[in-house]
Short mmCIF file of C-alpha atoms and ligand atoms in Angstrom, two decimals:
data_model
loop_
_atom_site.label_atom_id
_atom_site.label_comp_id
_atom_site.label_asym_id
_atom_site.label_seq_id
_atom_site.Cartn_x
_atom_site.Cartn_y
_atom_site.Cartn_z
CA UNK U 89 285.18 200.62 18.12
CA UNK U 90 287.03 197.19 18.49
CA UNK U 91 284.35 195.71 20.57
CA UNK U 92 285.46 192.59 22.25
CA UNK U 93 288.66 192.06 19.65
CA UNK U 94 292.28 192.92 20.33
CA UNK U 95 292.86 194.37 17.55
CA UNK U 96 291.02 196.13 14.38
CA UNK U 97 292.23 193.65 12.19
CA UNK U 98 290.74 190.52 14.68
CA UNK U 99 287.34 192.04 14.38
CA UNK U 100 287.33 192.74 10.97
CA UNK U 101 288.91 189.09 10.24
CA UNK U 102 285.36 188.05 11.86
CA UNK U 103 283.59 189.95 9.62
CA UNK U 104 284.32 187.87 6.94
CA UNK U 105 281.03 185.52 6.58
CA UNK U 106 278.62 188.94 7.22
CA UNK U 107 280.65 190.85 4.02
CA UNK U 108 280.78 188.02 2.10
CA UNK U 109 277.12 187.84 2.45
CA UNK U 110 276.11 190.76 2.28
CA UNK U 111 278.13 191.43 -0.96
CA UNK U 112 276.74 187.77 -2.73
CA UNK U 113 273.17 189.66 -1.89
CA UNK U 114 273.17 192.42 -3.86
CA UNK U 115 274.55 190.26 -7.17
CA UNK U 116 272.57 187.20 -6.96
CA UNK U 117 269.43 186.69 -6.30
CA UNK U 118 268.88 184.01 -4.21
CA UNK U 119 265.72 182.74 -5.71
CA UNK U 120 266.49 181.99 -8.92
CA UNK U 121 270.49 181.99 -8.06
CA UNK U 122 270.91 183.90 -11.42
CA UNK U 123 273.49 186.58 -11.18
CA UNK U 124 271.86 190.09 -11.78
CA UNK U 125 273.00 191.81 -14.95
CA UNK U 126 275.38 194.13 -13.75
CA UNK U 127 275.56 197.88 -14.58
CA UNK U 128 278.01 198.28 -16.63
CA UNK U 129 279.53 200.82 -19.77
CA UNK U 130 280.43 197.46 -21.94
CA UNK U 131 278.04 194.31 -23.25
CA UNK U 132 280.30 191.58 -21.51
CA UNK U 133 278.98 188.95 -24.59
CA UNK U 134 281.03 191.16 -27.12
CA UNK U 135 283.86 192.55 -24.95
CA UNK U 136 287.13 191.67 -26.95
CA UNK U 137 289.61 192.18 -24.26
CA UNK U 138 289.41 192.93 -20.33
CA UNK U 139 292.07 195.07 -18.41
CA UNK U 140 292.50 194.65 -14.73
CA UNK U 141 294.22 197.06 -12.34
CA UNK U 142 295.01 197.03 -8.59
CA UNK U 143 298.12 197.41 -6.50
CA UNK U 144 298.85 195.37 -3.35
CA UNK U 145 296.08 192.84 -1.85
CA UNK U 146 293.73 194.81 -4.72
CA UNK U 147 295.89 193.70 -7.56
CA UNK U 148 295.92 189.94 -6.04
CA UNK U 149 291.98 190.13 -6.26
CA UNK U 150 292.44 191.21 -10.28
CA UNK U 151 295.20 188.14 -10.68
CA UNK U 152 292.35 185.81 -9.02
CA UNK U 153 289.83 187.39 -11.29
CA UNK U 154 291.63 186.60 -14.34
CA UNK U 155 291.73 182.92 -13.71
CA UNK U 156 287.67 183.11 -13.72
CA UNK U 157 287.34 185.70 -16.28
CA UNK U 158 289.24 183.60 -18.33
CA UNK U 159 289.06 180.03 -18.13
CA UNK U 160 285.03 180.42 -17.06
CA UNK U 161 283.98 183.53 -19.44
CA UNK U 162 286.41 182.64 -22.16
CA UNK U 163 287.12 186.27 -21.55
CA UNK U 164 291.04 187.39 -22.83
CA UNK U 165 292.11 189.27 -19.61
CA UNK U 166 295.51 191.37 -18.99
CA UNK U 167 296.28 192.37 -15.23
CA UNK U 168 298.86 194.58 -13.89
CA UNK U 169 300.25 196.57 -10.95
CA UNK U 170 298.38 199.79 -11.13
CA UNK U 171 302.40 201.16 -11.03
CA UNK U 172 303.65 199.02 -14.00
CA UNK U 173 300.65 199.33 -16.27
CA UNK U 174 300.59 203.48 -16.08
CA UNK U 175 303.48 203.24 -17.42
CA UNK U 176 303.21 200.11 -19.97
CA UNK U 177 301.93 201.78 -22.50
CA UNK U 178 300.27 198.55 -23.69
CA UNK U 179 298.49 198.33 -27.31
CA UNK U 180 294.54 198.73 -26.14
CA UNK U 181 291.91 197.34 -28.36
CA UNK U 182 288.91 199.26 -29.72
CA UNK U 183 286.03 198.34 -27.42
CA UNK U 184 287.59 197.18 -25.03
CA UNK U 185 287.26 197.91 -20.91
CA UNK U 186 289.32 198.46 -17.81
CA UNK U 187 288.35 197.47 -14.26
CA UNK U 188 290.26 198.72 -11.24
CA UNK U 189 289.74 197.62 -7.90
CA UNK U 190 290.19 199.31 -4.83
CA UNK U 191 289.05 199.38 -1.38
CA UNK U 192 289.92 203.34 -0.64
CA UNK U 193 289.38 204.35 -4.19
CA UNK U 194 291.84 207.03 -3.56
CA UNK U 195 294.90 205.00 -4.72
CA UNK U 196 297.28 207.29 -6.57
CA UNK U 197 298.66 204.94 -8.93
CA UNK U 198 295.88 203.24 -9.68
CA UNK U 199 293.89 206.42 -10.26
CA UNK U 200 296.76 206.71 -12.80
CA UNK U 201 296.14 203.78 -14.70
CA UNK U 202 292.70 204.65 -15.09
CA UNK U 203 293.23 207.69 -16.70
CA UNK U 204 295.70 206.28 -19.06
CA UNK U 205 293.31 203.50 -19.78
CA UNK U 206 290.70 206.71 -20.51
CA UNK U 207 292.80 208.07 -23.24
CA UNK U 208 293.30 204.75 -24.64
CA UNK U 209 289.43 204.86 -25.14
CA UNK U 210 288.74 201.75 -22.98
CA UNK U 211 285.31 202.50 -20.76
CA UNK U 212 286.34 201.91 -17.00
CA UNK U 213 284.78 200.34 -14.34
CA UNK U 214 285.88 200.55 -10.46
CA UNK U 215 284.93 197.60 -7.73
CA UNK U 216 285.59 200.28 -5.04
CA UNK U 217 284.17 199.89 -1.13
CA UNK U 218 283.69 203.80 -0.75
CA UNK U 219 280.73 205.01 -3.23
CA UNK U 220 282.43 209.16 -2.89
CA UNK U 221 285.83 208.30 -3.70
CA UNK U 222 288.20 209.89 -6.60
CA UNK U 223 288.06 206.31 -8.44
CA UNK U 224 284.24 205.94 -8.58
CA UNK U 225 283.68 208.91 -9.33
CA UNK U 226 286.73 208.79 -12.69
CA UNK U 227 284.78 205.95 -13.88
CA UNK U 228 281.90 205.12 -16.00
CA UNK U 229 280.43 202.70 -13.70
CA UNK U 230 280.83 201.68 -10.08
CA UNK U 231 280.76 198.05 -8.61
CA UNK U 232 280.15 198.10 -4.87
CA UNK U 233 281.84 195.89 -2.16
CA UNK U 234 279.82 195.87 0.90
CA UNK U 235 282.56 195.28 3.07
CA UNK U 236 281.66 198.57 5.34
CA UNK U 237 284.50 200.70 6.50
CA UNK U 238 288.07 198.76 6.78
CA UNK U 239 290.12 200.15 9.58
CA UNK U 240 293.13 197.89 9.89
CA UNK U 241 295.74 198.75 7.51
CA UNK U 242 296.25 195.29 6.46
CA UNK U 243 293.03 194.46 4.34
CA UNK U 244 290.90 191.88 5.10
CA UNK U 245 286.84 191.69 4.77
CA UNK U 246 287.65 193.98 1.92
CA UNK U 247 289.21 191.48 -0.07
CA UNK U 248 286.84 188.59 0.38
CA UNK U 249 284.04 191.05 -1.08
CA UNK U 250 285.81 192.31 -4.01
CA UNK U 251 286.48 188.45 -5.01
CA UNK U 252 282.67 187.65 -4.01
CA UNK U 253 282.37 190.78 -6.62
CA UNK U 254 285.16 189.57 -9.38
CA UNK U 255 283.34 185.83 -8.47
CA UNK U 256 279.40 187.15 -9.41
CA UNK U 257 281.00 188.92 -12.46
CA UNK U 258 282.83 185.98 -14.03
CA UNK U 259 279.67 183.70 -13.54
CA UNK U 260 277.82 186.51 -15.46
CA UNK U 261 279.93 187.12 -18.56
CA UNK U 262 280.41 183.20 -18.69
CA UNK U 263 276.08 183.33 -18.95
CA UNK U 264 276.39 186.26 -21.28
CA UNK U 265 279.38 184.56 -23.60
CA UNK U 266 277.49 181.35 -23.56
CA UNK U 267 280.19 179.72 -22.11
CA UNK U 268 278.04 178.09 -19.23
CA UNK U 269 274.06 177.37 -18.88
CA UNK U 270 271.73 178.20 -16.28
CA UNK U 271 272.20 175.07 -14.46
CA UNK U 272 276.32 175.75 -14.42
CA UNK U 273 275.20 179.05 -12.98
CA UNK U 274 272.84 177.82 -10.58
CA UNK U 275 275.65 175.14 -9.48
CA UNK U 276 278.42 178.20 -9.05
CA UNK U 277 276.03 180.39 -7.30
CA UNK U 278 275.03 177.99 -4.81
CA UNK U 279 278.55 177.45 -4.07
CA UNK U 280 279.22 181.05 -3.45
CA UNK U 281 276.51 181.54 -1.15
CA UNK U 282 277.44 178.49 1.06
CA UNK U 283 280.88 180.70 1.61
CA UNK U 284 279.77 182.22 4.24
CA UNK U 285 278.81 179.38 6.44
CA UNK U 286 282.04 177.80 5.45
CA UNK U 287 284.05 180.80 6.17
CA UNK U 288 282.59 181.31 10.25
CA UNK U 289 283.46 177.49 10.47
CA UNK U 290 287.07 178.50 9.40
CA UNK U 291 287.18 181.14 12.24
CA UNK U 292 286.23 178.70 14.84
CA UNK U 293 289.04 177.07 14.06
CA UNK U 294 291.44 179.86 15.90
CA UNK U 295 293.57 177.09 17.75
CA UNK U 296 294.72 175.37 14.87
CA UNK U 297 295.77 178.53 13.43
CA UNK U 298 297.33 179.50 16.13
CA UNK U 299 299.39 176.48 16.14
CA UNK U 300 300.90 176.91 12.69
CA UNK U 301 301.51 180.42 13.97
CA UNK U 302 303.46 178.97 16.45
CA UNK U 303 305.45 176.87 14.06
CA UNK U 304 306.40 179.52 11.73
CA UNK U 305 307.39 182.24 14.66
CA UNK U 306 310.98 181.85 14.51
CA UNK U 307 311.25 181.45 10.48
CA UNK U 308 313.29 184.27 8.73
CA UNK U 309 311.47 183.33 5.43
CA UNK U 310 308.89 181.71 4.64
CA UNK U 311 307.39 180.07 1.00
CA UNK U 312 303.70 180.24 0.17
CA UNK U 313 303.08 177.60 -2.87
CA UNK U 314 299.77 177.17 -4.88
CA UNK U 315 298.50 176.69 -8.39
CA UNK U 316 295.76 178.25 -10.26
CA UNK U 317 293.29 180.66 -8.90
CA UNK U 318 294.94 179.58 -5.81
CA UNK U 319 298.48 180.84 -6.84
CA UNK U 320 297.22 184.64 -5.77
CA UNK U 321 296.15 183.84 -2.41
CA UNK U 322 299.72 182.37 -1.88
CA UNK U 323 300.71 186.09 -2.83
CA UNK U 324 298.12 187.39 -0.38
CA UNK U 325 299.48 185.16 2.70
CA UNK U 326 302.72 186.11 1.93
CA UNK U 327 302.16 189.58 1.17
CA UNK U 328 300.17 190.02 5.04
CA UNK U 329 302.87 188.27 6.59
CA UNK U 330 305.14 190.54 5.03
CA UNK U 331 302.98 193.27 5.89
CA UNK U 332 301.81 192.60 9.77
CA UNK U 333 304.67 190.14 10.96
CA UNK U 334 307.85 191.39 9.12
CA UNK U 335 308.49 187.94 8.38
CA UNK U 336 310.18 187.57 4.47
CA UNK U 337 307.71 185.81 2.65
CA UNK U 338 306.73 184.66 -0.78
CA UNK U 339 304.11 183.15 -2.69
CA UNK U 340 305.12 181.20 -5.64
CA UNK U 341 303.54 179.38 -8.29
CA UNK U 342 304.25 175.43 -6.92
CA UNK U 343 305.52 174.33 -10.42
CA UNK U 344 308.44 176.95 -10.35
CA UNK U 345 309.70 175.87 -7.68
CA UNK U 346 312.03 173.96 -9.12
CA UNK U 347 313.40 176.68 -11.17
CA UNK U 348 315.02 178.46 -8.16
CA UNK U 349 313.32 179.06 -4.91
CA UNK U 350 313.99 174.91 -4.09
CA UNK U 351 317.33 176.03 -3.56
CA UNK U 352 316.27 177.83 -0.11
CA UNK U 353 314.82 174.91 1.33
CA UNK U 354 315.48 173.51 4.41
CA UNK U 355 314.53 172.66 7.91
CA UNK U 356 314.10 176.50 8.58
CA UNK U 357 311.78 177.52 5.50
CA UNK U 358 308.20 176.70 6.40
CA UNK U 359 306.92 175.93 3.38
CA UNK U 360 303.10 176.86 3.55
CA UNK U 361 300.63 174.87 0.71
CA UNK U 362 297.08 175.57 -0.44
CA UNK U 363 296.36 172.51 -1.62
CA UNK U 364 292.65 171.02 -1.87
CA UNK U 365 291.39 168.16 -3.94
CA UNK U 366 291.06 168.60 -7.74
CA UNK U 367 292.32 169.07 -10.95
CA UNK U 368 295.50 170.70 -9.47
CA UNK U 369 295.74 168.64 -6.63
CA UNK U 370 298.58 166.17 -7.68
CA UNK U 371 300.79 167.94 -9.35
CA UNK U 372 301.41 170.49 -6.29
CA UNK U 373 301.12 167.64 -4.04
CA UNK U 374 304.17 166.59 -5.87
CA UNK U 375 305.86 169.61 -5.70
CA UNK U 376 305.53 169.45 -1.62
CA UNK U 377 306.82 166.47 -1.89
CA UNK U 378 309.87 167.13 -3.90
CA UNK U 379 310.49 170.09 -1.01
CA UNK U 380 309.75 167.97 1.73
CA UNK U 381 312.58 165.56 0.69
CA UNK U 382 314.80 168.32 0.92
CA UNK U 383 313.93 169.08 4.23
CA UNK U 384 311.26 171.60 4.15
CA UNK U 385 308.75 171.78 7.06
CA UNK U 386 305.54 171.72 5.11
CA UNK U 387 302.28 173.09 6.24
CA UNK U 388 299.14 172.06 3.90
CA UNK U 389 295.99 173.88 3.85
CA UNK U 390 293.70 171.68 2.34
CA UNK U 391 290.20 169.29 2.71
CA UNK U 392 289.52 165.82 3.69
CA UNK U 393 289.97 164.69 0.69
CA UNK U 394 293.46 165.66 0.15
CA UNK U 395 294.59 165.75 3.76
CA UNK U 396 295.09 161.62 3.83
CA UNK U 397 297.83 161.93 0.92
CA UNK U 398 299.39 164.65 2.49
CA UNK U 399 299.93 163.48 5.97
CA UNK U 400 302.52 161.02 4.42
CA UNK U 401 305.00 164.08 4.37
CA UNK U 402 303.58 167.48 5.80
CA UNK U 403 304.66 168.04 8.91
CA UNK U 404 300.92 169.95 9.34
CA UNK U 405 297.62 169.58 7.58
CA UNK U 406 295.43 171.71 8.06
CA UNK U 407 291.25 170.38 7.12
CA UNK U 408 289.47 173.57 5.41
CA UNK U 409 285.82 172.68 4.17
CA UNK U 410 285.51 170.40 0.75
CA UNK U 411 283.90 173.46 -1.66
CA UNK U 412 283.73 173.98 -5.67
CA UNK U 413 287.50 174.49 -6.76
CA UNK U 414 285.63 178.20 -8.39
CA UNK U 415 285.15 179.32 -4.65
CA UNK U 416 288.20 178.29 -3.22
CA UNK U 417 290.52 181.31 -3.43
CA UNK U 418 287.90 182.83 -1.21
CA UNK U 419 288.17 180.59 1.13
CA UNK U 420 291.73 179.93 1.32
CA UNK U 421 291.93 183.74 1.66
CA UNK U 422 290.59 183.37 5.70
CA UNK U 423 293.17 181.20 6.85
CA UNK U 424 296.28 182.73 5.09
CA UNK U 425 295.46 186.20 7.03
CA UNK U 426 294.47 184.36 10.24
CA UNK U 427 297.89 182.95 10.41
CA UNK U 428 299.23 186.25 9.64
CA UNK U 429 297.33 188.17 12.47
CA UNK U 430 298.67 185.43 14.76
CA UNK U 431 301.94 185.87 14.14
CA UNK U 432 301.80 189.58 14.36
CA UNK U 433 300.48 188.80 17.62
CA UNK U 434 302.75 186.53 19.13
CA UNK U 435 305.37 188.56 18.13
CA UNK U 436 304.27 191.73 19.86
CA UNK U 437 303.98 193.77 16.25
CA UNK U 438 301.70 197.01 15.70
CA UNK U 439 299.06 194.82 14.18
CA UNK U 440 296.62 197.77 13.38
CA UNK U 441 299.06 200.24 12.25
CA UNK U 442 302.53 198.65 11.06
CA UNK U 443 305.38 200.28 10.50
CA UNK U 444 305.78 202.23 7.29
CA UNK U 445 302.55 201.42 5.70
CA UNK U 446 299.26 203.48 4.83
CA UNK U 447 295.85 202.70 4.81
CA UNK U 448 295.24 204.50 1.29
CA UNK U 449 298.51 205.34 -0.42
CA UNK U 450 297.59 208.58 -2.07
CA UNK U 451 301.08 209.41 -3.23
CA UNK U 452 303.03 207.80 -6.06
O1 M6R S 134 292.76 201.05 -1.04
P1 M6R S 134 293.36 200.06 -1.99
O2 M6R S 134 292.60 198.79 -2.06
O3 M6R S 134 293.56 200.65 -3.38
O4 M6R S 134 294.80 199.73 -1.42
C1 M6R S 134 295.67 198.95 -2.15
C2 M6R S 134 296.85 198.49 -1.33
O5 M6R S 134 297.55 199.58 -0.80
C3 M6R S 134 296.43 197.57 -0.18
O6 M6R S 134 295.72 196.45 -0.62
C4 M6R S 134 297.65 197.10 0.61
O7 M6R S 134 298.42 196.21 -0.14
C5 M6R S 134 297.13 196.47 1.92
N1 M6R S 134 297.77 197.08 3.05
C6 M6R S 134 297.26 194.98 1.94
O8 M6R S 134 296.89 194.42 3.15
#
């Protein structure tokens, strides 16, 4: 049942920090906070080429993954749409492997992909969240998410554990490839497992959510910007808003914005930022910037840190814990549904069950 929550999709929001948790636990051990080798049909330290498939929120996880995979593992890493790459026909290298994430493991088109990725000789791996489904049980080896069963049709808890998966993964084939040392993996690990604590403190936060909620009730679109891993949980705000709220939304990479999408701005396009402090930090901040002077209402998610430049022009900051830029999509992740469920409920929307959507989209 719903308990004490509204809605399916409130409670699972809350379940967050417990599936984050419990996923971290059965990849790292806490002890040493090494990464346990993985089960898996390839040696990740001679793996030429990695394949990643999804569709929706599932894809967004593989786009996140390939940011790790590749600037952390060194690992070359293609991701599609589950839709696009069945029918790619891409060139596949010998040796090489396929991962396909998915929280029903019944997805047709993804199923698809897999069993074109079969012929192509690649061995397949799914990160699935139901051990019986059609997509473990097509593949060579099975990565659980311990996200427990997802009722809302807009995914929540299930994405946070298949990153926490894609996350554990990356730090491993980085250790396998030599790319990082034990110390780098001690560092990343202890990062990841102070997610969870992070992530409840996030959900506290409900009024502040609610507010931005508020100030993006009325919008008829809306522009998600981030760079970097952060880029696909841009896509995943926009794609729940999209999803829950029927609000037009999209997430864009902040440097293209001015190569078309500036030309929508103005005093009605919220335009909603993930922007903490690092390496990326400046450069989007100067994107939001160059949107702000053309009127844009901008809304920064972002950490202490970055919050005092960003005042000068956003017309909301919101303060998110300071974490490892590795984590981050993770985190950003809780907010950008939060605001989502919000404005699904302000606006009176199905929340659990909107309109024309599917838990598991078995058909093609
Ligand atoms: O069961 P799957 O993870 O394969 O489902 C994939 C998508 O249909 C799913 O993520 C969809 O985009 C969600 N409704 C997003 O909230």
């Amino acid at each position: 049942g719903k308990g004490n929550y509204r809605h399916f999709m409130e409670k699972e929001l809350h379940e967050h920090p417990a599936v984050i948790g419990d996923t971290l636990r059965q990849y790292v051990d806490p002890a040493s906070r090494a990464v346990a080798r993985p089960q898996l049909p390839f040696d990740p330290a001679t793996l030429p080429r990695l394949w990643l498939s999804g569709c929706g929120s599932a894809f967004l996880v593989g786009q996140t993954a390939r940011y790790w995979f590749e600037s952390l593992a060194r690992l070359p890493t293609d991701c599609d749409v589950a839709s696009e790459l069945r029918y790619r026909d891409p060139p596949l290298t010998e040796g090489g492997a396929a991962m396909f994430v998915s929280q029903s493991g019944e997805t047709a088109d993804n199923l698809a992909a897999m069993k074109l990725l079969r012929a192509g000789g690649q061995s397949l791996v799914s990160v699935v969240n139901v051990p019986e489904s059609s997509m473990a049980r097509e593949s060579d080896a099975t990565l659980m998410t311990v996200a427990g069963p997802e009722i809302s049709v807009a995914s929540t808890k299930a994405f946070t554990a298949q990153l926490s998966v894609m996350a554990c993964l990356a730090i491993n084939f980085a250790r396998a490839r030599g790319a990082i040392d034990a110390a780098e993996e001690a560092r990343l690990t202890h990062a990841l497992l102070e997610v969870p604590e992070h992530a409840a403190r996030i959900l506290d936060a409900t009024a502040e959510i609610e507010a931005v909620a508020a100030d993006i009730l009325d919008a008829r679109d809306v522009l998600f910007l981030a760079r970097g891993s952060l880029f696909p949980i841009a896509m995943e705000g926009a794609l729940k808003l999209k999803e829950i709220s029927y609000i037009h939304a999209e997430g864009y990479a902040a440097g293209e914005m001015k190569h078309g999408p500036i030309a929508l701005i103005d005093s009605k396009v919220p335009v909603i930022a993930l922007c903490p402090s690092g390496p990326l930090f400046e450069k989007t901040a100067s994107n939001l910037q160059e949107a702000a002077a053309r009127g844009g209402r901008i809304i920064a998610f972002t950490d202490e840190d970055g919050a005092v430049a960003l005042r000068r022009f956003a017309s909301r900051v919101v303060v998110l814990p300071k974490v490892d830029p590795f984590v981050a999509p993770i985190l950003h992740t809780i907010p950008v549904q939060m605001l989502a469920y919000y404005v699904a409920v302000l606006k009176g929307t199905d929340v659990d069950q909107p309109r024309n959507l599917a838990k598991a989209v078995t058909v093609e």
